[in-house]
Tab-separated table of C-alpha atoms in Angstrom:
chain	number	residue	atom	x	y	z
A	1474	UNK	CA	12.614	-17.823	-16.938
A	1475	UNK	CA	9.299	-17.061	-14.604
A	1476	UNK	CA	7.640	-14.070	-15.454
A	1477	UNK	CA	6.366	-11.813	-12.430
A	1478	UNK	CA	3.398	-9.084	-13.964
A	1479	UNK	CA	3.335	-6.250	-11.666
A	1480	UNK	CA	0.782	-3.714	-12.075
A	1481	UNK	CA	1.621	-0.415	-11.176
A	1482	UNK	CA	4.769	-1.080	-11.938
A	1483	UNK	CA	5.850	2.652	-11.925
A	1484	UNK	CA	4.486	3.415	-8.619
A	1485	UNK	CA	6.109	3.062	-4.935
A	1486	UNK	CA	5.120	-0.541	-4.208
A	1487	UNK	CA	5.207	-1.390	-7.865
A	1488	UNK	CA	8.952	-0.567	-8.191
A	1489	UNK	CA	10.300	-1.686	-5.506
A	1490	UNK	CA	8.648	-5.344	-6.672
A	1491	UNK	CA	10.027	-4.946	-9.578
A	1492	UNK	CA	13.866	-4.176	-8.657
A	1493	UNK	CA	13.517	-6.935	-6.242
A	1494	UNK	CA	12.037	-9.766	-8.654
A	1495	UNK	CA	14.453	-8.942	-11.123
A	1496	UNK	CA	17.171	-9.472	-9.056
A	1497	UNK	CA	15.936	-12.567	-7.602
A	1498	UNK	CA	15.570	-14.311	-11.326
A	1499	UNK	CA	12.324	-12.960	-12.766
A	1500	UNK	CA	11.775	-11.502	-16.164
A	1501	UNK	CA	9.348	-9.082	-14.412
A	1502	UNK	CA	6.190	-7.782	-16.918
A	1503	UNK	CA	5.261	-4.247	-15.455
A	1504	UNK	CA	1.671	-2.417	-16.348
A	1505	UNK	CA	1.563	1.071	-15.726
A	1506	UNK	CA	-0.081	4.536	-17.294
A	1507	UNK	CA	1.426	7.012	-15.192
A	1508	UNK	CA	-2.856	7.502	-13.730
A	1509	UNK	CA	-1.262	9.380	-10.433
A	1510	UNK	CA	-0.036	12.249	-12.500
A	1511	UNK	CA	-4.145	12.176	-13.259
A	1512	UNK	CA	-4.771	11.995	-9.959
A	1513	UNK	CA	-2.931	14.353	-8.182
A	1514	UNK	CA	-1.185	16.378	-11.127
A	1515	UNK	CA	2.414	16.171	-12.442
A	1516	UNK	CA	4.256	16.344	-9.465
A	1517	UNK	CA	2.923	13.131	-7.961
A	1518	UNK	CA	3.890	11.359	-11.676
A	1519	UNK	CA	5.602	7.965	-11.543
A	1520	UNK	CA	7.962	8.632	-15.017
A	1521	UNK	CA	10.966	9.300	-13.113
A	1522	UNK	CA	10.504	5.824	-11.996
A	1523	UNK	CA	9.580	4.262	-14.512
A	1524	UNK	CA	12.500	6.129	-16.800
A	1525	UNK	CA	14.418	4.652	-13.622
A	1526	UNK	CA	13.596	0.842	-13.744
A	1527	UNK	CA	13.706	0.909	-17.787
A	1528	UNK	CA	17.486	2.493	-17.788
A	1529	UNK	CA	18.549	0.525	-14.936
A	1530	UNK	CA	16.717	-3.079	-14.908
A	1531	UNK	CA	17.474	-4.855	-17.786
A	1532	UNK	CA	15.161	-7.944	-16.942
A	1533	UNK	CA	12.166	-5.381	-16.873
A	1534	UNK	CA	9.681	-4.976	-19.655
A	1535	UNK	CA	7.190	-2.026	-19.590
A	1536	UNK	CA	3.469	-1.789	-20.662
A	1537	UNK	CA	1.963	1.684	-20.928
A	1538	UNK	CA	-2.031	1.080	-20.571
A	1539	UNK	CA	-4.834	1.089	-18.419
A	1540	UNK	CA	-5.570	-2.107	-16.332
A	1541	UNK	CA	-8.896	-1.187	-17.003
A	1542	UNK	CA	-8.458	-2.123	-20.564
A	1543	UNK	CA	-9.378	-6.000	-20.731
A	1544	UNK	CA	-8.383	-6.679	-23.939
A	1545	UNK	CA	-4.699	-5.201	-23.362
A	1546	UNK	CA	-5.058	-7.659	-20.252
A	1547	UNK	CA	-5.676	-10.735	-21.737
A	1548	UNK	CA	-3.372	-10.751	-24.371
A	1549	UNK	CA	-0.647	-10.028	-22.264
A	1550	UNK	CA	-1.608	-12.664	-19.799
A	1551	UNK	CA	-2.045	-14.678	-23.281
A	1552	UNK	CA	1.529	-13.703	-24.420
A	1553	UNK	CA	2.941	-14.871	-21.379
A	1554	UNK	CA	0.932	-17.571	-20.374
A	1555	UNK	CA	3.463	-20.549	-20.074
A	1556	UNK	CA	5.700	-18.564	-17.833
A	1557	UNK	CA	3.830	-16.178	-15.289
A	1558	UNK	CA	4.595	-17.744	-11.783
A	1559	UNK	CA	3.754	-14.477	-9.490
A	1560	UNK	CA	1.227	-11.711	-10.280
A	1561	UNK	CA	1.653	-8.709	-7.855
A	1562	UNK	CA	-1.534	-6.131	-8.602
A	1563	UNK	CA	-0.408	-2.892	-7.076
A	1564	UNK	CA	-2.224	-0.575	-9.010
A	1565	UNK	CA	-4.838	1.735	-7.542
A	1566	UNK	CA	-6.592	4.749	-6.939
A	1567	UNK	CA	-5.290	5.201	-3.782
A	1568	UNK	CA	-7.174	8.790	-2.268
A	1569	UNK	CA	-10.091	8.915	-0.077
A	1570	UNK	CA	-10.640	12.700	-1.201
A	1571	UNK	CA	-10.459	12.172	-5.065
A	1572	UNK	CA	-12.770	8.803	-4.541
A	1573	UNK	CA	-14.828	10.865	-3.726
A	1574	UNK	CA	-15.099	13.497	-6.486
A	1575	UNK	CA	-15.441	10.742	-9.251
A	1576	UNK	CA	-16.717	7.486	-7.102
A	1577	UNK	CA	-16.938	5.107	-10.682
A	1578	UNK	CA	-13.848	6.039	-11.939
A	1579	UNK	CA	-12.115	5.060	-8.401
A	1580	UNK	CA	-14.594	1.682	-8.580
A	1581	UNK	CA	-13.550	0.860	-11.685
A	1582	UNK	CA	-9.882	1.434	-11.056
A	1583	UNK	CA	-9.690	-0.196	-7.977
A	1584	UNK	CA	-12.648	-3.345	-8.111
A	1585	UNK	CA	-13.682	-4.284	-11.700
A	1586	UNK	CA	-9.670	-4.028	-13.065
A	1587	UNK	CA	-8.953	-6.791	-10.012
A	1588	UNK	CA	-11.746	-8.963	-11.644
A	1589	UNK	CA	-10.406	-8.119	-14.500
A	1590	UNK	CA	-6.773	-9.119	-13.757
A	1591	UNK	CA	-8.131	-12.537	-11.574
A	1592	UNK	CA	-9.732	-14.039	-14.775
A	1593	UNK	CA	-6.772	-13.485	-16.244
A	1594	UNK	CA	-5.272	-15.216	-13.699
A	1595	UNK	CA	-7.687	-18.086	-13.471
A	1596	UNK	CA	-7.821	-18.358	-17.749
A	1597	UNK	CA	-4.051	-18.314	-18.686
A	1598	UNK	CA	-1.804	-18.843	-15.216
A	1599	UNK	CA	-3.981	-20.466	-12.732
A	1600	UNK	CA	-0.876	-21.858	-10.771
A	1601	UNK	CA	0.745	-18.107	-10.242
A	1602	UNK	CA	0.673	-16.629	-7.038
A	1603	UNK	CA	-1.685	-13.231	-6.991
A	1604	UNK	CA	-0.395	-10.848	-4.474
A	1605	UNK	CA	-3.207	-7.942	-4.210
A	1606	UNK	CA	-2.082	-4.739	-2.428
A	1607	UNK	CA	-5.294	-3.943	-0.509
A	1608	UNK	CA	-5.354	-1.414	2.287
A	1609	UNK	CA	-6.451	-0.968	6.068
A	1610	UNK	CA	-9.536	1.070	5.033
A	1611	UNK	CA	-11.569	-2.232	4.792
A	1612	UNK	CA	-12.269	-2.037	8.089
A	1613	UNK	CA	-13.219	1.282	7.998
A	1614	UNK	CA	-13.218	3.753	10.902
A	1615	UNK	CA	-14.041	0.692	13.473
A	1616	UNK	CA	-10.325	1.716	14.740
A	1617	UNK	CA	-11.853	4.342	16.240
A	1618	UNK	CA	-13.916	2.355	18.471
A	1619	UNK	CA	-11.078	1.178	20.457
A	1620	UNK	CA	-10.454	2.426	23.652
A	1621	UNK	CA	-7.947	5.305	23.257
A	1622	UNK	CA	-5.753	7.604	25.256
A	1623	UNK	CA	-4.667	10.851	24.438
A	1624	UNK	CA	-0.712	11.573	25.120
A	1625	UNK	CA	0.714	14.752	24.706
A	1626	UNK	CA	1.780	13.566	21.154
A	1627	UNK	CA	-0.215	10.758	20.790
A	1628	UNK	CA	-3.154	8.323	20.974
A	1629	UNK	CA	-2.707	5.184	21.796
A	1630	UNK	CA	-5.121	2.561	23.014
A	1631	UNK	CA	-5.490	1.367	26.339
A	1632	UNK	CA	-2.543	-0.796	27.529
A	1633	UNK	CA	-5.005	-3.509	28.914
A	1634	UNK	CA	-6.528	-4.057	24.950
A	1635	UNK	CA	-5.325	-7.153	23.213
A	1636	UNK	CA	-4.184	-5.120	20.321
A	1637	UNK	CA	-1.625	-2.723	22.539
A	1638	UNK	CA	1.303	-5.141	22.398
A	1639	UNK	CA	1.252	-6.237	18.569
A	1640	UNK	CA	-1.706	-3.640	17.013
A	1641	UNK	CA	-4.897	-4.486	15.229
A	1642	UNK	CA	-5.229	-8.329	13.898
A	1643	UNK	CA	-7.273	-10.113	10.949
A	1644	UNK	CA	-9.877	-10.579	13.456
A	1645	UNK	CA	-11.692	-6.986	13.266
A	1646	UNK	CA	-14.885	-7.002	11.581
A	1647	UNK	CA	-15.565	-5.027	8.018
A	1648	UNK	CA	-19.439	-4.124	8.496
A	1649	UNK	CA	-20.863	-2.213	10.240
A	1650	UNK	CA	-18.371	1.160	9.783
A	1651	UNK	CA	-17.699	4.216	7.709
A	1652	UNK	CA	-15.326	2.879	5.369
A	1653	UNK	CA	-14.753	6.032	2.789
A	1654	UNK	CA	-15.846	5.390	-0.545
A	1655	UNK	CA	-11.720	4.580	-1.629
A	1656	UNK	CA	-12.480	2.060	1.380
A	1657	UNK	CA	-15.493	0.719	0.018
A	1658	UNK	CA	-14.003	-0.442	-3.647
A	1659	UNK	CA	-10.751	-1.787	-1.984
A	1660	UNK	CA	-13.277	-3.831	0.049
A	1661	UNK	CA	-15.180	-5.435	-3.119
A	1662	UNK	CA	-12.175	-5.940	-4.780
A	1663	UNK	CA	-10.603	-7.236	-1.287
A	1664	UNK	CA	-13.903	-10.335	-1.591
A	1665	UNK	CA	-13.433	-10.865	-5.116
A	1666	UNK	CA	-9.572	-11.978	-4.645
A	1667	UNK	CA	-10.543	-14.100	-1.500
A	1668	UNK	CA	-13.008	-15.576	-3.265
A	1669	UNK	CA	-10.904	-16.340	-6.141
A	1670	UNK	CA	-9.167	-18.067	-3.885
A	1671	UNK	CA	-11.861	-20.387	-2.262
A	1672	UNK	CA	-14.505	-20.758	-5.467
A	1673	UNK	CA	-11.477	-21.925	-7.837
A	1674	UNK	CA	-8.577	-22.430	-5.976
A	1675	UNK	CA	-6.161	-19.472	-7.143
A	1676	UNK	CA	-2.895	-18.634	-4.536
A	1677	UNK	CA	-4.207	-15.222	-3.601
A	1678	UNK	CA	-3.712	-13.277	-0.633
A	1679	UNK	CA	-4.978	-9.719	0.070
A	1680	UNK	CA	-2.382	-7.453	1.891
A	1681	UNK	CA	-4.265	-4.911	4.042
A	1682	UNK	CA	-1.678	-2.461	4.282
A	1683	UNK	CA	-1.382	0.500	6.205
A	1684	UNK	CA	0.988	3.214	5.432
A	1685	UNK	CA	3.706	2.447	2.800
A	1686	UNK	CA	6.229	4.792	1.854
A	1687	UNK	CA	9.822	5.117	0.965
A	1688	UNK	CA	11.941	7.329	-1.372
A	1689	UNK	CA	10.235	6.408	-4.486
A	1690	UNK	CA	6.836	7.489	-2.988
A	1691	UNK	CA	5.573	10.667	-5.339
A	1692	UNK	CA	3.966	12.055	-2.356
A	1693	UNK	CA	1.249	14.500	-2.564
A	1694	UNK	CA	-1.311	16.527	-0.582
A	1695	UNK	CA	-4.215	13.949	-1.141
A	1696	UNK	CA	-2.008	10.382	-0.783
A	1697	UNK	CA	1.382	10.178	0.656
A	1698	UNK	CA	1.896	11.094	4.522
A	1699	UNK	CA	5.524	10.971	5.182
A	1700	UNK	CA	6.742	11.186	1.949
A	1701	UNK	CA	4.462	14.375	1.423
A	1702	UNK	CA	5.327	15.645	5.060
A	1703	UNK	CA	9.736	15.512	3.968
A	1704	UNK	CA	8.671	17.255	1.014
A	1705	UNK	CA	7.389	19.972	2.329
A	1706	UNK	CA	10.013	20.108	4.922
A	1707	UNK	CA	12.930	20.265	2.564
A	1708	UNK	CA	10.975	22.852	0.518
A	1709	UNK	CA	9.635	25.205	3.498
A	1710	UNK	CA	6.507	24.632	2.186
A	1711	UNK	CA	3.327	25.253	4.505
A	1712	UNK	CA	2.377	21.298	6.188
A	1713	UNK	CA	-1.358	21.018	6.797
A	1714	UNK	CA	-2.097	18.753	10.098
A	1715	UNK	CA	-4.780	17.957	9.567
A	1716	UNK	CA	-7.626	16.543	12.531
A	1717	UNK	CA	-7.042	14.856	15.837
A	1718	UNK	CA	-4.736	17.478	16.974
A	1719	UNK	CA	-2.098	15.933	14.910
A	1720	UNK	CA	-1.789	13.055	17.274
A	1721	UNK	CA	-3.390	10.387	14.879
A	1722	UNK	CA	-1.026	7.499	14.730
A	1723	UNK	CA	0.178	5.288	11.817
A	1724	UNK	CA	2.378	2.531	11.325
A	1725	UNK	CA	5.312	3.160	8.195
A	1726	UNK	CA	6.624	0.132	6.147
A	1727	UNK	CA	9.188	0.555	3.740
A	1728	UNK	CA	7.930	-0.179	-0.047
A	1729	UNK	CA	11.038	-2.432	0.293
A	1730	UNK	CA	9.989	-4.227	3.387
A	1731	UNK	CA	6.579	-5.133	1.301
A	1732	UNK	CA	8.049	-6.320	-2.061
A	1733	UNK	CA	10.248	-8.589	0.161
A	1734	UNK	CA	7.002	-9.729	1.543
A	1735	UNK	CA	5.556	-9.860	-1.645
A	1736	UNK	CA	8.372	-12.058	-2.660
A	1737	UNK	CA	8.381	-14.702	0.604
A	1738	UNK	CA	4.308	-15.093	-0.090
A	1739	UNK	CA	5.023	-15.832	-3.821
A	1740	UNK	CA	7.891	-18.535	-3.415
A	1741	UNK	CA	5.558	-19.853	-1.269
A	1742	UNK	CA	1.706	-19.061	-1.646
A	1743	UNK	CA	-1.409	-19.556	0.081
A	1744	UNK	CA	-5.067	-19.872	-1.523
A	1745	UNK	CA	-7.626	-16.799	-0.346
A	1746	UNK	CA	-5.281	-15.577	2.886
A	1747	UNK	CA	-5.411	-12.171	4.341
A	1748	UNK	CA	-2.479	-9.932	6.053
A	1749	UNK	CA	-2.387	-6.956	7.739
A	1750	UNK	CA	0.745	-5.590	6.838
A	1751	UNK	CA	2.840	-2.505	7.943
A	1752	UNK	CA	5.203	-1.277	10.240
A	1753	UNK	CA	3.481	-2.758	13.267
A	1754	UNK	CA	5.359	-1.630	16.689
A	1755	UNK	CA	8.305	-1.650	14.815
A	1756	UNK	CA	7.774	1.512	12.901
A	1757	UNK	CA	5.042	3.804	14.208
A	1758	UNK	CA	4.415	7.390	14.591
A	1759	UNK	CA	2.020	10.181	15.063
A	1760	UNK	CA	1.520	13.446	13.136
A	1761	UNK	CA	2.884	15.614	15.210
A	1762	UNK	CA	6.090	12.599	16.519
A	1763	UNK	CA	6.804	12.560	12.372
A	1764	UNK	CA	7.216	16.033	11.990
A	1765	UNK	CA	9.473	16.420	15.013
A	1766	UNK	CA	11.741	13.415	14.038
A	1767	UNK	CA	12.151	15.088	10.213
A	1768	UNK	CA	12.617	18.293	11.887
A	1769	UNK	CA	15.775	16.740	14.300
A	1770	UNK	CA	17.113	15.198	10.789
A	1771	UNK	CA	17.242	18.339	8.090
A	1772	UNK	CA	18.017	20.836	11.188
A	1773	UNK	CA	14.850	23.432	10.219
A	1774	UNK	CA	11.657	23.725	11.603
A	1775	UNK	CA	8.818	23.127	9.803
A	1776	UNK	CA	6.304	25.184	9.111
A	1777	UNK	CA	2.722	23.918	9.630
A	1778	UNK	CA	-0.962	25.074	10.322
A	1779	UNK	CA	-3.595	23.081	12.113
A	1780	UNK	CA	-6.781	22.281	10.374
A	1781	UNK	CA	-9.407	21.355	12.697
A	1782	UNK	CA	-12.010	19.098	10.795
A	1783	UNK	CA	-10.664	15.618	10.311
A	1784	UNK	CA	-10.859	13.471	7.149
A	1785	UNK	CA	-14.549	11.316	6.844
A	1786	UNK	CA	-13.348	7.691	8.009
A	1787	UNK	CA	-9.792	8.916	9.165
A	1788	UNK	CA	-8.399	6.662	11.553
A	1789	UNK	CA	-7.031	7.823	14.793
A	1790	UNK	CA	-5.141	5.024	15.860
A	1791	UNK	CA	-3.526	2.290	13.628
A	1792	UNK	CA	-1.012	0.130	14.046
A	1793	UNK	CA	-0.887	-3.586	12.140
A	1794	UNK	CA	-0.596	-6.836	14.041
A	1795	UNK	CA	2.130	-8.461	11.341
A	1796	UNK	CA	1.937	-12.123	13.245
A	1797	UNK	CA	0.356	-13.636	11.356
A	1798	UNK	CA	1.980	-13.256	7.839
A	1799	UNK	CA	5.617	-13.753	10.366
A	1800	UNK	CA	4.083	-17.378	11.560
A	1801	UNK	CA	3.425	-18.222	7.960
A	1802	UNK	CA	6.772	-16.399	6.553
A	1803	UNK	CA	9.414	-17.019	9.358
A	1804	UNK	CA	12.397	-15.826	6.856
A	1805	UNK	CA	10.994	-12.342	6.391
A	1806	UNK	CA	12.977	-9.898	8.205
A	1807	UNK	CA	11.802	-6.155	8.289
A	1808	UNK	CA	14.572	-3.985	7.807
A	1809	UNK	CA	13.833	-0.531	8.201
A	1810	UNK	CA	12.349	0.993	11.815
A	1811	UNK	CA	10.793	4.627	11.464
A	1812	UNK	CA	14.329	6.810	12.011
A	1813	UNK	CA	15.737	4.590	8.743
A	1814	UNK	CA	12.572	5.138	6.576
A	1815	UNK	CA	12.529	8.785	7.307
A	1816	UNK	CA	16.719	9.030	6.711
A	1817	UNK	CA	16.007	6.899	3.358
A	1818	UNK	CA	13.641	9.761	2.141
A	1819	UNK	CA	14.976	12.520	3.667
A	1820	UNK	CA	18.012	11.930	1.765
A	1821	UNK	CA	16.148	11.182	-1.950
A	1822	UNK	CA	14.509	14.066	-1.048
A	1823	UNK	CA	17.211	16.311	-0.500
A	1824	UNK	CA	18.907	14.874	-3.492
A	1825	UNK	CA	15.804	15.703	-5.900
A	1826	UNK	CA	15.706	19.035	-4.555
């Protein structure tokens, strides 16, 4: 049988990569160490899913260590070797703010584990398809550049840009921008698996994602913005909005939506590609639109307080151009527009309550 090694396998994307390449014939390898209950404390832990995929995905094998730990790597790469067709690397430090407290930790985490995982790659499975979950930080706050327009629950940018009708393409530059140090080791790690791809001639892509969430999402304070956001609606816990009047826009893809992605560029890979991936026109929102449309859905208002000072880097305005992972993937279909994301977690949320 192929063997698919997911890293963070525990985790939102992770998961949802790993129910889906089961299903679809993989014995799927998943690497994870529960580090987000590190991160952000033990209500952000991924056990519950992990307990989750081990009780109810037979075809799924868990590892509990760090992908920092090279030895551990190789020898499972090693173990495996014959078989591994797809390697999906979704685990990460995934905060600006806690990048920041402890900037080697988040470098090592986030760049030297993808070397790390690549030469496995390149020593023991040099066919497999390497899927790396990178982020829409890479380019930093050049967003912000664009010319926007404040609505009365919005930005958007200027109807006669290139980018209003699909959102922000491959094409925008990396230099030259405040990237957030979370930004910055997604970047190097972002080069290494392109490179990978054009110095040895590995099937990698990087997947610049923007926001991905869904009702496996462990949301938190620091990482997590609509999961986070139903949480504290359910609870009637305080929401900070914080920056940009709340009007800051970002595009939502379902974790399910990207590990079906995941699974059309693996049946199917390119060497050293790059997508921007998310919920493009399709499924976008602001702040202030999110918390209105979960408010409509549980029946309660919210209660929230406005923080003035915006996050270092923050973007005001993001929304991915998906084109041109569609023109290379016509069979993917996106399933879930904003009002079905927010139902899905709503209701997992309400469940867990």
């Amino acid at each position: 049988m192929p063997v698919a090694i997911i890293t963070g396998s525990a985790g939102l994307v992770g998961s949802a990569c790993a129910r889906l390449f089961a299903a679809e014939g993989f014995d799927v390898v998943g690497i994870d160490n529960d580090m987000r209950a590190v991160f952000f404390g033990p209500e952000a832990s991924t056990a519950p899913n992990r307990l989750d995929l081990e009780r109810t995905v037979p075809r799924y094998r868990h590892h509990d260590f760090d992908v920092r730990d090279k030895e551990a790597v190789g020898r499972l790469f090693a173990e495996h070797a014959g078989s591994i067709t797809a390697v999906v690397h979704a685990a990460a430090q995934p905060s600006h703010d806690w990048a920041a407290r402890d900037v080697e930790t988040d470098f090592e985490i986030n760049a030297r584990a993808t070397l790390t995982l690549l030469e496995a790659t390149r020593r023991h499975c040099p066919e497999a398809a390497f899927v790396f979950m990178s982020t829409n930080k890479v380019y930093g706050d050049t967003p912000n550049r664009l010319p926007l327009v404040e609505h009365a629950t919005r930005w958007e940018i200027a109807e006669d840009h290139p980018f209003f009708a699909h959102g922000i393409d491959e094409s925008m530059s990396v230099d030259a921008t405040t990237h957030s140090l979370f930004g910055a080791s997604k970047l190097a790690a972002d080069g290494f698996v392109q490179e990978y791809g054009r110095y040895f001639g590995l099937k990698t892509a990087c997947f610049r994602a923007g926001c991905i969430t869904g009702p496996a999402h462990a949301g938190t304070h620091l990482h997590g913005f609509l999961s986070y956001l139903v949480r504290c609606a359910v609870a009637g816990t305080d929401y900070a909005i914080v920056g940009h009047k709340g009007k800051q826009v970002r595009d939502n893809l379902h974790a399910d939506d990207l590990a079906s992605m995941c699974l059309s560029y693996c049946r199917a890979p390119r060497a050293a590609e790059v997508y921007n991936v998310g919920g493009g026109r399709h499924a976008n929102c602001s702040v202030r639109e999110a918390i209105a449309a979960v408010e409509d859905i549980i029946g309660t208002a919210m209660k929230t307080h406005d923080v003035l000072a915006a996050r270092k880097g923050d973007h005001v305005w993001y929304v991915s151009d998906t084109r041109k992972f569609r023109a290379h993937y016509p069979e993917f279909r996106q399933r879930y527009d904003l009002n079905a994301i927010l139902s899905d977690i709503c209701t997992a949320v309400g469940k867990s309550a």
